[in-house]
Short mmCIF file of C-alpha atoms and ligand atoms in Angstrom, two decimals:
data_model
loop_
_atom_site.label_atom_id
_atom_site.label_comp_id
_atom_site.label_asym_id
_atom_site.label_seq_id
_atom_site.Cartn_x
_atom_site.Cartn_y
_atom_site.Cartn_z
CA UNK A 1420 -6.68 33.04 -9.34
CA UNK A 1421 -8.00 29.55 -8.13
CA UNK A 1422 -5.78 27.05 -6.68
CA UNK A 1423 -5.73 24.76 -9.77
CA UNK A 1424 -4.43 27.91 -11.85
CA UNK A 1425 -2.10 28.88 -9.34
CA UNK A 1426 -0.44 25.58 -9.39
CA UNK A 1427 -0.44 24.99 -12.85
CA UNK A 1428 1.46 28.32 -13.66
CA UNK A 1429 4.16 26.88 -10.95
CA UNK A 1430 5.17 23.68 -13.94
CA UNK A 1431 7.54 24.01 -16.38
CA UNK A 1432 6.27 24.54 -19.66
CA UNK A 1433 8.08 22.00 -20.58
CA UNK A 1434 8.01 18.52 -18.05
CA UNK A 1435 11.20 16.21 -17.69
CA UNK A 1436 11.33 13.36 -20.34
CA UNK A 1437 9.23 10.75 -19.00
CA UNK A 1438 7.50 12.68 -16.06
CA UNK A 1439 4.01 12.84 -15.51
CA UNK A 1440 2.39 15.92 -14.13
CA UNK A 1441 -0.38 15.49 -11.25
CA UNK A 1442 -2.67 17.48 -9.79
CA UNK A 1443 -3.46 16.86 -6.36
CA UNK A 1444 -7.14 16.67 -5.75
CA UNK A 1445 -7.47 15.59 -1.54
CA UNK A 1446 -4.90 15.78 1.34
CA UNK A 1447 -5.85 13.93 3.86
CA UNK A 1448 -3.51 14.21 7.67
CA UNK A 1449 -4.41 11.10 9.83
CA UNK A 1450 -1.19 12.40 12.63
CA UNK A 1451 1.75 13.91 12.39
CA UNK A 1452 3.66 11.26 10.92
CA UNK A 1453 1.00 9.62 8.15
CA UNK A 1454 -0.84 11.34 5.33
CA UNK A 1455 -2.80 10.48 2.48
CA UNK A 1456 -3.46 12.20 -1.13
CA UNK A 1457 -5.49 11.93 -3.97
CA UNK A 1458 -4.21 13.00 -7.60
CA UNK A 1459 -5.65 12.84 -11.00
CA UNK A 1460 -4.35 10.22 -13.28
CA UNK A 1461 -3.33 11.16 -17.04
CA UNK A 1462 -5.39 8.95 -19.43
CA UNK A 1463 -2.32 7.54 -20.85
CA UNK A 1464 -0.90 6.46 -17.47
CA UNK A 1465 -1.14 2.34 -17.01
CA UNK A 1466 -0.35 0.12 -13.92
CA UNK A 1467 -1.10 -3.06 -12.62
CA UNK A 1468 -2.40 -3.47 -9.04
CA UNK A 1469 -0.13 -3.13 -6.22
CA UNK A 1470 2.70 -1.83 -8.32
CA UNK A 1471 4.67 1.90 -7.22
CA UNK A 1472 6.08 4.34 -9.45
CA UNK A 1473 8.59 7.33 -8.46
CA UNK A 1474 6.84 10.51 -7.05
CA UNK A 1475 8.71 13.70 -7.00
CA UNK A 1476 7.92 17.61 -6.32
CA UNK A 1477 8.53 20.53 -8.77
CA UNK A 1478 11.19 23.37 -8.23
CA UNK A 1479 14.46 23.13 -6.78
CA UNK A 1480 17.70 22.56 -8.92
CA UNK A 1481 17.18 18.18 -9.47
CA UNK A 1482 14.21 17.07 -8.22
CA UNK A 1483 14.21 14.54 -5.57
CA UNK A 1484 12.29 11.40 -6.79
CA UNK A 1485 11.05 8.19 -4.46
CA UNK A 1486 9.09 4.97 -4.98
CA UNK A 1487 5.73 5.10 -3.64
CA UNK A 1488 3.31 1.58 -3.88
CA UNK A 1489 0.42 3.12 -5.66
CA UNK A 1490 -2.52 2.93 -3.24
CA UNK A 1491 -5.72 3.28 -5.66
CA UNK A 1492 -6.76 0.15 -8.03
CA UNK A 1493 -5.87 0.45 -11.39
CA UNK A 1494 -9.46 0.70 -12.73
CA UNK A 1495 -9.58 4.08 -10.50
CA UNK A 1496 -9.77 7.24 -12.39
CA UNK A 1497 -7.28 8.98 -9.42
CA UNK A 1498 -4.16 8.38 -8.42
CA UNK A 1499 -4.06 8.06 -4.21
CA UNK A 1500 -0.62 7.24 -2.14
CA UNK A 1501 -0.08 7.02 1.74
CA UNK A 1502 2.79 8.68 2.79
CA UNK A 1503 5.04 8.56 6.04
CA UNK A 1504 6.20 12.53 6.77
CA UNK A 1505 9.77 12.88 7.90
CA UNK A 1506 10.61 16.23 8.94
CA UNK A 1507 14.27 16.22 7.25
CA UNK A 1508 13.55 14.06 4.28
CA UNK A 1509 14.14 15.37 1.40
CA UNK A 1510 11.18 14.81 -0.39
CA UNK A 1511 8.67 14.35 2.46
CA UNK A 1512 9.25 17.37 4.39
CA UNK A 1513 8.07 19.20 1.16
CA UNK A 1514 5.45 16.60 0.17
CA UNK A 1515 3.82 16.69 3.24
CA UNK A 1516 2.66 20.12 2.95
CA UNK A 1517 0.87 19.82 -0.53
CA UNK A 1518 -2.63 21.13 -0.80
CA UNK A 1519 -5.55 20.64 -3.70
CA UNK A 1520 -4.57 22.59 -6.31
CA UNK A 1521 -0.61 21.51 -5.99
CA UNK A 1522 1.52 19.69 -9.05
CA UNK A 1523 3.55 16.80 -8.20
CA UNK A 1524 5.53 14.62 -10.70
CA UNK A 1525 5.16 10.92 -11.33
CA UNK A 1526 7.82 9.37 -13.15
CA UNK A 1527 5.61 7.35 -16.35
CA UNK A 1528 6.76 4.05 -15.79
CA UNK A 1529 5.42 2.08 -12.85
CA UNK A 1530 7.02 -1.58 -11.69
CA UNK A 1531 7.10 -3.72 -8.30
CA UNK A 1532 6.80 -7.28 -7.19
CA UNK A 1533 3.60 -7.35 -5.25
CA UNK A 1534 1.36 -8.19 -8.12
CA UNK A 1535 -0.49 -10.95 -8.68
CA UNK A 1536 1.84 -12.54 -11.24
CA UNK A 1537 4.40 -12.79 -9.10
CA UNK A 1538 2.51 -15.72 -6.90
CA UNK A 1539 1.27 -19.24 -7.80
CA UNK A 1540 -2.05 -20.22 -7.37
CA UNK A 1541 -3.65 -20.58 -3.91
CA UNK A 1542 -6.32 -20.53 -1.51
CA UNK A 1543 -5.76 -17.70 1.23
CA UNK A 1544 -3.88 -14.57 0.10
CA UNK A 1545 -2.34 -13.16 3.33
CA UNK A 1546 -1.36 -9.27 2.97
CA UNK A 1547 1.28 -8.19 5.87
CA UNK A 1548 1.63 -4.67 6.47
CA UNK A 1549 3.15 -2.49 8.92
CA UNK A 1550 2.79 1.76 8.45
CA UNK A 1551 2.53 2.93 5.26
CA UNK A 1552 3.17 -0.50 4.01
CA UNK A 1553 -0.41 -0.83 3.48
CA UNK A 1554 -0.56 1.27 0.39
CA UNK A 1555 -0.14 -1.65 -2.43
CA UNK A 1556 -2.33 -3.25 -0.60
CA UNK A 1557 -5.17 -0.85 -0.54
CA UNK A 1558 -5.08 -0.94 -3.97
CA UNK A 1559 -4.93 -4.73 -4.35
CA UNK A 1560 -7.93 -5.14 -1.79
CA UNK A 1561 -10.24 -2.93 -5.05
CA UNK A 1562 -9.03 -5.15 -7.87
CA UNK A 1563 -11.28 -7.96 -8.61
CA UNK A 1564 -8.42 -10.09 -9.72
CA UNK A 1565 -7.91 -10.02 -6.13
CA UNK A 1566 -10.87 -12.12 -5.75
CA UNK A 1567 -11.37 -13.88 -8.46
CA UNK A 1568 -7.89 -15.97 -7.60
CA UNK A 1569 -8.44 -15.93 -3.36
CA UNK A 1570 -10.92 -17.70 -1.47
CA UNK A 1571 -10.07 -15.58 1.20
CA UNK A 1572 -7.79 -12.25 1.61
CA UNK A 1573 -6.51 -11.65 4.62
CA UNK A 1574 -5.32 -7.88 5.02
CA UNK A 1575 -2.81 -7.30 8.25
CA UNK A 1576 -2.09 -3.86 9.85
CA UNK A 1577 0.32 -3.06 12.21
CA UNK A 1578 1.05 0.03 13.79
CA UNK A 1579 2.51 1.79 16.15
CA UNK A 1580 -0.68 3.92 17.43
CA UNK A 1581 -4.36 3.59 17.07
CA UNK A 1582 -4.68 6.87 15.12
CA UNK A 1583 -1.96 5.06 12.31
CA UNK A 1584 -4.79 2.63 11.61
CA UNK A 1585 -7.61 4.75 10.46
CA UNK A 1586 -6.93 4.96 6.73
CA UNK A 1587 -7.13 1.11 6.43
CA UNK A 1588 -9.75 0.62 8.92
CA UNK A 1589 -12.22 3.51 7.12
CA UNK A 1590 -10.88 2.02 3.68
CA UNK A 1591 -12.11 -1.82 4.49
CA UNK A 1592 -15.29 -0.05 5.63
CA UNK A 1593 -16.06 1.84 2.45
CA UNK A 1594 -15.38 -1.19 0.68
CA UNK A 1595 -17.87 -3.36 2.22
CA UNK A 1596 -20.55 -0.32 2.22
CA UNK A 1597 -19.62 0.50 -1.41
CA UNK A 1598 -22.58 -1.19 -4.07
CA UNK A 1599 -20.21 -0.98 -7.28
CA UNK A 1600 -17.96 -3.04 -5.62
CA UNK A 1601 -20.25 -5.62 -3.85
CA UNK A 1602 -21.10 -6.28 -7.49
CA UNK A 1603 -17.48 -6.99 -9.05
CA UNK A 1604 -16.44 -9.03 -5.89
CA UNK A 1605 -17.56 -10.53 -2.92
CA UNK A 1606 -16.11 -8.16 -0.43
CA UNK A 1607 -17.02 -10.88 2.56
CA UNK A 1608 -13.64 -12.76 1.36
CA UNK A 1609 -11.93 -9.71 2.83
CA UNK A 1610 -10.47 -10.60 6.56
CA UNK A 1611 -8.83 -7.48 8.08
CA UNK A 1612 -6.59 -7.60 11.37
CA UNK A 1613 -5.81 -4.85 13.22
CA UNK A 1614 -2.90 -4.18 16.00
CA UNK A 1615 -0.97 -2.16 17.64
CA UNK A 1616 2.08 -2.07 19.41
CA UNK A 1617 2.63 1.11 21.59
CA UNK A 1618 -0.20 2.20 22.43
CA UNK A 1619 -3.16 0.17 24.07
CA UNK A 1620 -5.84 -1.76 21.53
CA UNK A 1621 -8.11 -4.75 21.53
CA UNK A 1622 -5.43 -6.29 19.57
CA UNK A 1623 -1.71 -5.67 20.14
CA UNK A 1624 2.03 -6.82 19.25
CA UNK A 1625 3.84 -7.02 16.17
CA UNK A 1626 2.75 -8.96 13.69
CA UNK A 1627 5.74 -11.30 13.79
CA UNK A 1628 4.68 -12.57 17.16
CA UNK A 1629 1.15 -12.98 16.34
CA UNK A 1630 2.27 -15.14 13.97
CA UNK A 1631 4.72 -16.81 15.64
CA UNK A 1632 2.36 -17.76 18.63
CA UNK A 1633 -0.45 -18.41 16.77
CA UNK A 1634 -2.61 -16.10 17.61
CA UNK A 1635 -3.28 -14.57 14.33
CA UNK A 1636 -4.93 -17.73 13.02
CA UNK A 1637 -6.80 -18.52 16.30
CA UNK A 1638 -8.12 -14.91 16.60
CA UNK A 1639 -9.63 -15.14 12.48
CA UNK A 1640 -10.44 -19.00 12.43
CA UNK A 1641 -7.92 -20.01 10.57
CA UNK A 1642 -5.56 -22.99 10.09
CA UNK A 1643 -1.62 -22.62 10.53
CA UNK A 1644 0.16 -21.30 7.48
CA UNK A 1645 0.26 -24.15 4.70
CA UNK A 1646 2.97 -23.74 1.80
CA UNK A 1647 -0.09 -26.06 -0.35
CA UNK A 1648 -2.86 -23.16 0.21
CA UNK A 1649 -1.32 -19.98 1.81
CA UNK A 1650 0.27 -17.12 -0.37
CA UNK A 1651 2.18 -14.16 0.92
CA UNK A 1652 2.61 -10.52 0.13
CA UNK A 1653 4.79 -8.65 2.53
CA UNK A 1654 5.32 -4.64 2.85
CA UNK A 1655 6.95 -3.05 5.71
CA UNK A 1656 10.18 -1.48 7.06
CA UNK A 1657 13.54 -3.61 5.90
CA UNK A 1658 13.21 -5.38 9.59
CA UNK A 1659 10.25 -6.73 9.26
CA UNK A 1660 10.33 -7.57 5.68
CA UNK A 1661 13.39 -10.03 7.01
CA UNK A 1662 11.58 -10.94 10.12
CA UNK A 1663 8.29 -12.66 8.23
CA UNK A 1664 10.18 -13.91 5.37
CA UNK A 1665 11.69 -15.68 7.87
CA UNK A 1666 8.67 -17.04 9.38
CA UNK A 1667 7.12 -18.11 5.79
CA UNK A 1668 10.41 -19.66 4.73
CA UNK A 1669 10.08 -21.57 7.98
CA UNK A 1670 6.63 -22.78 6.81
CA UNK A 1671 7.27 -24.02 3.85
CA UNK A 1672 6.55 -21.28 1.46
CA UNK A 1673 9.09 -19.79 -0.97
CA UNK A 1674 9.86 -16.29 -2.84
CA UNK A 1675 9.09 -15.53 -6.02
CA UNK A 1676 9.35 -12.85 -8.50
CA UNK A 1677 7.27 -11.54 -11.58
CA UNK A 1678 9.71 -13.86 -13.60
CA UNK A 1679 9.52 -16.79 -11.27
CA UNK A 1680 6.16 -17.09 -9.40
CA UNK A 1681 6.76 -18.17 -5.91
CA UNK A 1682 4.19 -18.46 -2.89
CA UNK A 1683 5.21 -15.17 -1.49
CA UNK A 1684 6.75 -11.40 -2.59
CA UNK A 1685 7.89 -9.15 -0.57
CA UNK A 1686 8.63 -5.26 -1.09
CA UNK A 1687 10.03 -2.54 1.25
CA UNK A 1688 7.65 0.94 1.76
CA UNK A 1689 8.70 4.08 1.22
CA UNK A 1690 10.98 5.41 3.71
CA UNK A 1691 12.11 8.97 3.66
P1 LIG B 149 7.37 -1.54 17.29
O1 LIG B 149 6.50 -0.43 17.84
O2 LIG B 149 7.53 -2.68 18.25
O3 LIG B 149 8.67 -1.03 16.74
P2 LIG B 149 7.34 1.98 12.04
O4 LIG B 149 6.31 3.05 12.18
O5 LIG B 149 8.57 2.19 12.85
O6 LIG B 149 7.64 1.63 10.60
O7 LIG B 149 6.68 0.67 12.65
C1 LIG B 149 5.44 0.21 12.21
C2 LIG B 149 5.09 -1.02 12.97
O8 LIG B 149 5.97 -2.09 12.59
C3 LIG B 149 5.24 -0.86 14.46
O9 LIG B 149 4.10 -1.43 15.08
C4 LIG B 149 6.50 -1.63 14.78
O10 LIG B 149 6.54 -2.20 16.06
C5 LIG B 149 6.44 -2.73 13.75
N1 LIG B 149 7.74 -3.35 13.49
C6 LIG B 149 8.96 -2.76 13.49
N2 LIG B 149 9.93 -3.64 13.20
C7 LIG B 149 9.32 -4.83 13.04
C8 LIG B 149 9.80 -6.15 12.74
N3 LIG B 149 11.10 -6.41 12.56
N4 LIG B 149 8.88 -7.14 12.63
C9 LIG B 149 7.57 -6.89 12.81
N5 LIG B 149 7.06 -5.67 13.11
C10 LIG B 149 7.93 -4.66 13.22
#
């Protein structure tokens, strides 16, 4: 019996109300705390860029659902997410052992702020992400609309190690080398800043005090943050979602929501 088989004798005949069923296609380990998968995506499954849905596992008595940003654009025909792996959590310490082949559940209905309705028109998008807050954002980065609203998208990374910053850093890359795309967008609008904080890098510290001391906008060329130009999207740990809505509120620039366009959203990443 194949993998694919295997897993698909493991579902329910019959799915919860509302649940999706996915078939993981690519598991990809970048250390022992980060991972990244690939899934198909049911034909009748709709999102908008940078939105999450809740991801759960089969078996057990209740399944244990969380959100997860969607990390794929939503003209993809698969499904990807970046996932933290916590030994004890009580999804993740399953989740983090799924292999090709595997089911995992997708509740149908996806939602989230960090979509581009939720912001006013500007000039620079600014994207800060620390960890596997970059997932929304490695969708948004694929979508044309992206683009076709943003001079210029700037795409921050923090992490903790080197190693933590691969998935973005190979991502940006097969974006620039990837024709298809080249053709829907011009992928030179893309800035993408790097750093880390414990371990040693050519750029380091959180992102908070790059910003803070300026360095961020020296290091790309760019002018201070300007409430007139600059929008803000902002996924991290609850800390540092706090931490730079600080810093934008302190420049000028205010929150919105799908409902109320501001010139920045914010959204926590998944944490257990
Ligand atoms: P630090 O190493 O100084 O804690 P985590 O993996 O714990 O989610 O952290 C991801 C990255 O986010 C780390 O580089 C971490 O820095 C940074 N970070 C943690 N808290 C904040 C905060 N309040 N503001 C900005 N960056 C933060």
């Amino acid at each position: 019996m194949d993998a694919v088989t295997a897993a698909q004798k493991s579902v329910p005949a019959e799915l919860p109300k509302g649940v999706l069923a996915l078939t993981v296609t690519d598991v990809t380990h970048y250390t022992d705390r980060l991972f990244h998968f690939t899934t198909t995506r049911p034909a009748s499954f709709r999102f908008r860029s940078g939105e999450f849905v809740m991801i759960g596992l089969p078996g057990g008595e209740k399944p244990v659902y969380r959100a997860y940003s969607i990390a794929s654009p939503n003209w993809a025909d698969d499904l990807e997410f970046f996932s933290i792996k916590v030994p004890d959590g009580p999804l993740t310490s399953r989740l983090q052992h799924v292999k090709p082949g595997d089911t995992i559940y997708m509740r149908e209905k996806s939602t989230g702020t960090l979509v581009h309705d939720a912001l006013l028109p500007g000039k620079r998008l600014y994207m800060f992400s620390t960890g596997t807050g970059i997932a929304p954002f490695a969708s948004l980065i694929r979508d044309p609309e992206t683009y076709a609203k943003f001079d210029q998208v700037i795409l921050t990374h923090t992490c903790r190690e080197v190693a933590e910053l691969k998935y973005g850093l190979d991502l940006v890359a097969s974006i620039r080398a990837d024709e298809m795309l080249n053709e829907l967008f011009d992928t030179s609008k893309l800035l993408h800043y790097t750093s880390t904080t414990r371990e040693t890098y050519a750029f380091s510290g959180r992102i908070t005090d790059l910003i803070t001391s300026g360095k961020l906008f020296a290091d790309l060329g760019l002018p201070p943050l300007n409430p007139a130009e600059d929008r803000g999207m902002i996924c991290g740990s609850m800390d540092m979602l706090k931490d730079i809505k600080a810093l934008l509120e302190a420049a000028g620039l205010n929150e919105g929501a799908n409902n109320k366009p501001g010139e920045f959203v914010i959204e926590r990443a998944f944490v257990g």
